[in-house]
Coordinates of C-alpha atoms in Angstrom, one line a residue:
M1 CA 15.4 -26.7 11.2
N2 CA 15.3 -23.8 8.8
E3 CA 16.8 -20.7 10.4
Q4 CA 14.9 -17.4 9.7
R5 CA 16.9 -14.4 8.7
L6 CA 16.4 -10.9 7.2
T7 CA 16.7 -11.3 3.4
H8 CA 17.8 -7.7 2.9
V9 CA 21.1 -7.9 4.8
D10 CA 24.1 -10.0 3.9
E11 CA 26.3 -12.1 6.3
S12 CA 28.1 -9.0 7.5
G13 CA 24.9 -7.1 8.1
A14 CA 25.2 -4.7 5.2
A15 CA 22.0 -3.8 3.4
R16 CA 21.7 -5.5 -0.1
M17 CA 19.1 -6.0 -2.8
V18 CA 18.1 -9.6 -3.0
D19 CA 19.1 -11.4 -6.3
V20 CA 15.9 -12.7 -7.8
S21 CA 17.3 -13.6 -11.2
A22 CA 17.1 -17.3 -10.7
K23 CA 13.5 -17.3 -9.4
P24 CA 10.7 -18.3 -11.8
V25 CA 8.2 -15.8 -13.0
T26 CA 4.8 -16.5 -11.3
A27 CA 1.5 -14.7 -10.9
R28 CA 1.5 -12.8 -7.7
E29 CA -1.1 -10.7 -5.9
A30 CA -1.1 -8.7 -2.6
T31 CA -3.8 -6.8 -0.8
A32 CA -3.2 -4.2 1.9
A33 CA -5.4 -1.9 3.9
G34 CA -5.3 1.1 6.1
R35 CA -7.5 3.9 7.6
V36 CA -7.6 7.6 7.7
L37 CA -9.2 9.0 10.9
V38 CA -11.0 12.3 10.3
S39 CA -13.6 14.5 12.0
P40 CA -17.3 14.1 11.5
E41 CA -17.2 17.4 9.5
V42 CA -14.9 15.8 7.0
I43 CA -17.1 12.8 6.7
D44 CA -20.1 15.1 6.0
L45 CA -18.1 16.9 3.4
L46 CA -17.0 13.8 1.7
R47 CA -20.6 12.4 1.6
G48 CA -22.0 15.8 0.5
R49 CA -20.7 18.8 -1.2
G50 CA -17.1 17.8 -1.1
V51 CA -13.9 19.3 0.4
P52 CA -12.3 22.5 -0.6
K53 CA -9.7 20.9 -2.9
G54 CA -12.2 18.8 -4.9
D55 CA -13.1 15.1 -5.2
A56 CA -10.8 13.8 -2.4
V57 CA -11.8 10.2 -2.9
A58 CA -11.1 10.1 -6.6
V59 CA -7.7 11.9 -6.1
A60 CA -6.7 9.5 -3.3
R61 CA -7.6 6.5 -5.5
I62 CA -5.5 7.8 -8.4
A63 CA -2.6 8.7 -6.0
G64 CA -2.7 5.1 -4.6
I65 CA -2.3 3.7 -8.1
A66 CA 0.5 6.2 -8.8
G67 CA 2.2 5.3 -5.5
A68 CA 2.2 1.6 -6.3
K69 CA 4.0 2.4 -9.5
R70 CA 6.6 4.4 -7.8
T71 CA 7.4 1.9 -5.0
P72 CA 11.0 1.1 -6.0
D73 CA 11.7 4.8 -6.2
L74 CA 10.5 5.2 -2.6
V75 CA 11.6 2.0 -0.9
P76 CA 15.3 1.6 -1.6
L77 CA 15.7 -2.2 -1.8
C78 CA 12.5 -2.9 -3.6
H79 CA 12.8 -4.4 -7.1
P80 CA 11.3 -2.5 -10.0
I81 CA 8.6 -4.9 -11.3
A82 CA 6.0 -4.8 -14.0
L83 CA 2.6 -4.1 -12.3
H84 CA -0.2 -5.7 -14.3
G85 CA -3.0 -4.3 -12.2
V86 CA -3.6 -2.1 -9.2
T87 CA -7.0 -1.4 -7.7
V88 CA -7.6 1.0 -4.9
D89 CA -10.9 1.2 -3.0
V90 CA -11.7 4.2 -0.9
D91 CA -14.7 3.8 1.4
V92 CA -16.0 6.7 3.5
T93 CA -17.4 5.2 6.8
D94 CA -19.1 6.9 9.7
D95 CA -15.8 7.4 11.6
G96 CA -13.1 7.5 8.9
I97 CA -11.9 6.4 5.5
D98 CA -11.0 2.9 4.8
I99 CA -8.4 2.3 2.0
T100 CA -7.8 -1.1 0.4
A101 CA -5.4 -1.7 -2.4
T102 CA -4.6 -4.8 -4.4
A103 CA -1.5 -5.1 -6.7
R104 CA -1.0 -7.9 -9.3
T105 CA 1.9 -9.0 -11.4
A106 CA 3.6 -11.9 -13.1
D107 CA 7.2 -11.5 -12.0
R108 CA 10.1 -13.0 -9.9
T109 CA 9.2 -11.2 -6.7
G110 CA 6.1 -10.2 -4.8
V111 CA 4.0 -7.1 -4.8
E112 CA 3.4 -6.7 -1.1
M113 CA 5.3 -3.4 -0.9
E114 CA 3.5 -2.0 -3.9
A115 CA 0.1 -2.7 -2.2
L116 CA 1.4 -1.2 1.1
T117 CA 2.8 1.8 -0.6
S118 CA -0.5 2.3 -2.5
V119 CA -2.4 2.5 0.8
A120 CA 0.1 4.8 2.4
V121 CA 0.2 7.3 -0.6
A122 CA -3.7 7.2 -0.9
G123 CA -3.9 8.0 2.9
L124 CA -1.3 10.8 2.6
T125 CA -3.2 12.2 -0.3
M126 CA -6.5 12.1 1.6
I127 CA -4.9 14.0 4.5
D128 CA -3.6 16.6 2.0
M129 CA -7.1 17.0 0.6
V130 CA -8.8 17.4 4.0
K131 CA -6.1 19.1 6.1
A132 CA -7.7 22.6 5.8
V133 CA -10.9 21.2 7.5
D134 CA -9.3 18.7 9.8
P135 CA -5.6 19.3 10.7
R136 CA -5.8 16.2 13.2
A137 CA -6.5 13.8 10.4
A138 CA -4.3 10.7 10.9
I139 CA -3.3 7.5 9.0
T140 CA -3.5 4.3 11.0
D141 CA -3.4 0.5 10.7
I142 CA -1.6 0.1 7.4
R143 CA -1.0 -3.6 7.1
L144 CA -0.8 -6.4 4.6
L145 CA -4.0 -8.5 4.5
A146 CA -3.1 -11.2 2.0
K147 CA -0.5 -12.3 -0.6
S148 CA -0.5 -15.1 -3.1
G149 CA 2.0 -16.6 -5.5
G150 CA 5.7 -17.3 -5.4
K151 CA 7.7 -19.9 -3.5
S152 CA 6.3 -19.1 -0.1
G153 CA 2.7 -19.4 -1.4
D154 CA -0.4 -17.9 0.0
W155 CA -0.6 -16.0 3.2
T156 CA -3.7 -14.3 4.9
R157 CA -3.7 -12.2 8.0

């Protein structure tokens, strides 16, 4: 039986960065999603004349891409990897904003954290853009939807 364990701690329980130098380079992709809950007034502004700070959807999309690129600076044990593509979709719905991010690479480790960070940063940016109108805006349900590539293969929620 294969015993499961946390990969970012050593035998003594100390935090460590996993050594991936012996792993092969493979194509990898991960998709994450989350929501920003906002007031009906914000939805109307996003669908109409815009929020006071400007094009919130465009700024959130760009922030999500930038966030993915900065993941190893924000999450201490993440490896710096070469991102080969990041897409961020921001969809204004009747009751909130849905954010979906997909990160791609050909590297020795996955891009799940980059996709998750992308969603989180896009959500934080959306809150920054709408907070003057809706101080109760909240990020919720940030989660990994799917990943592919690497030794562990494909996974879908």
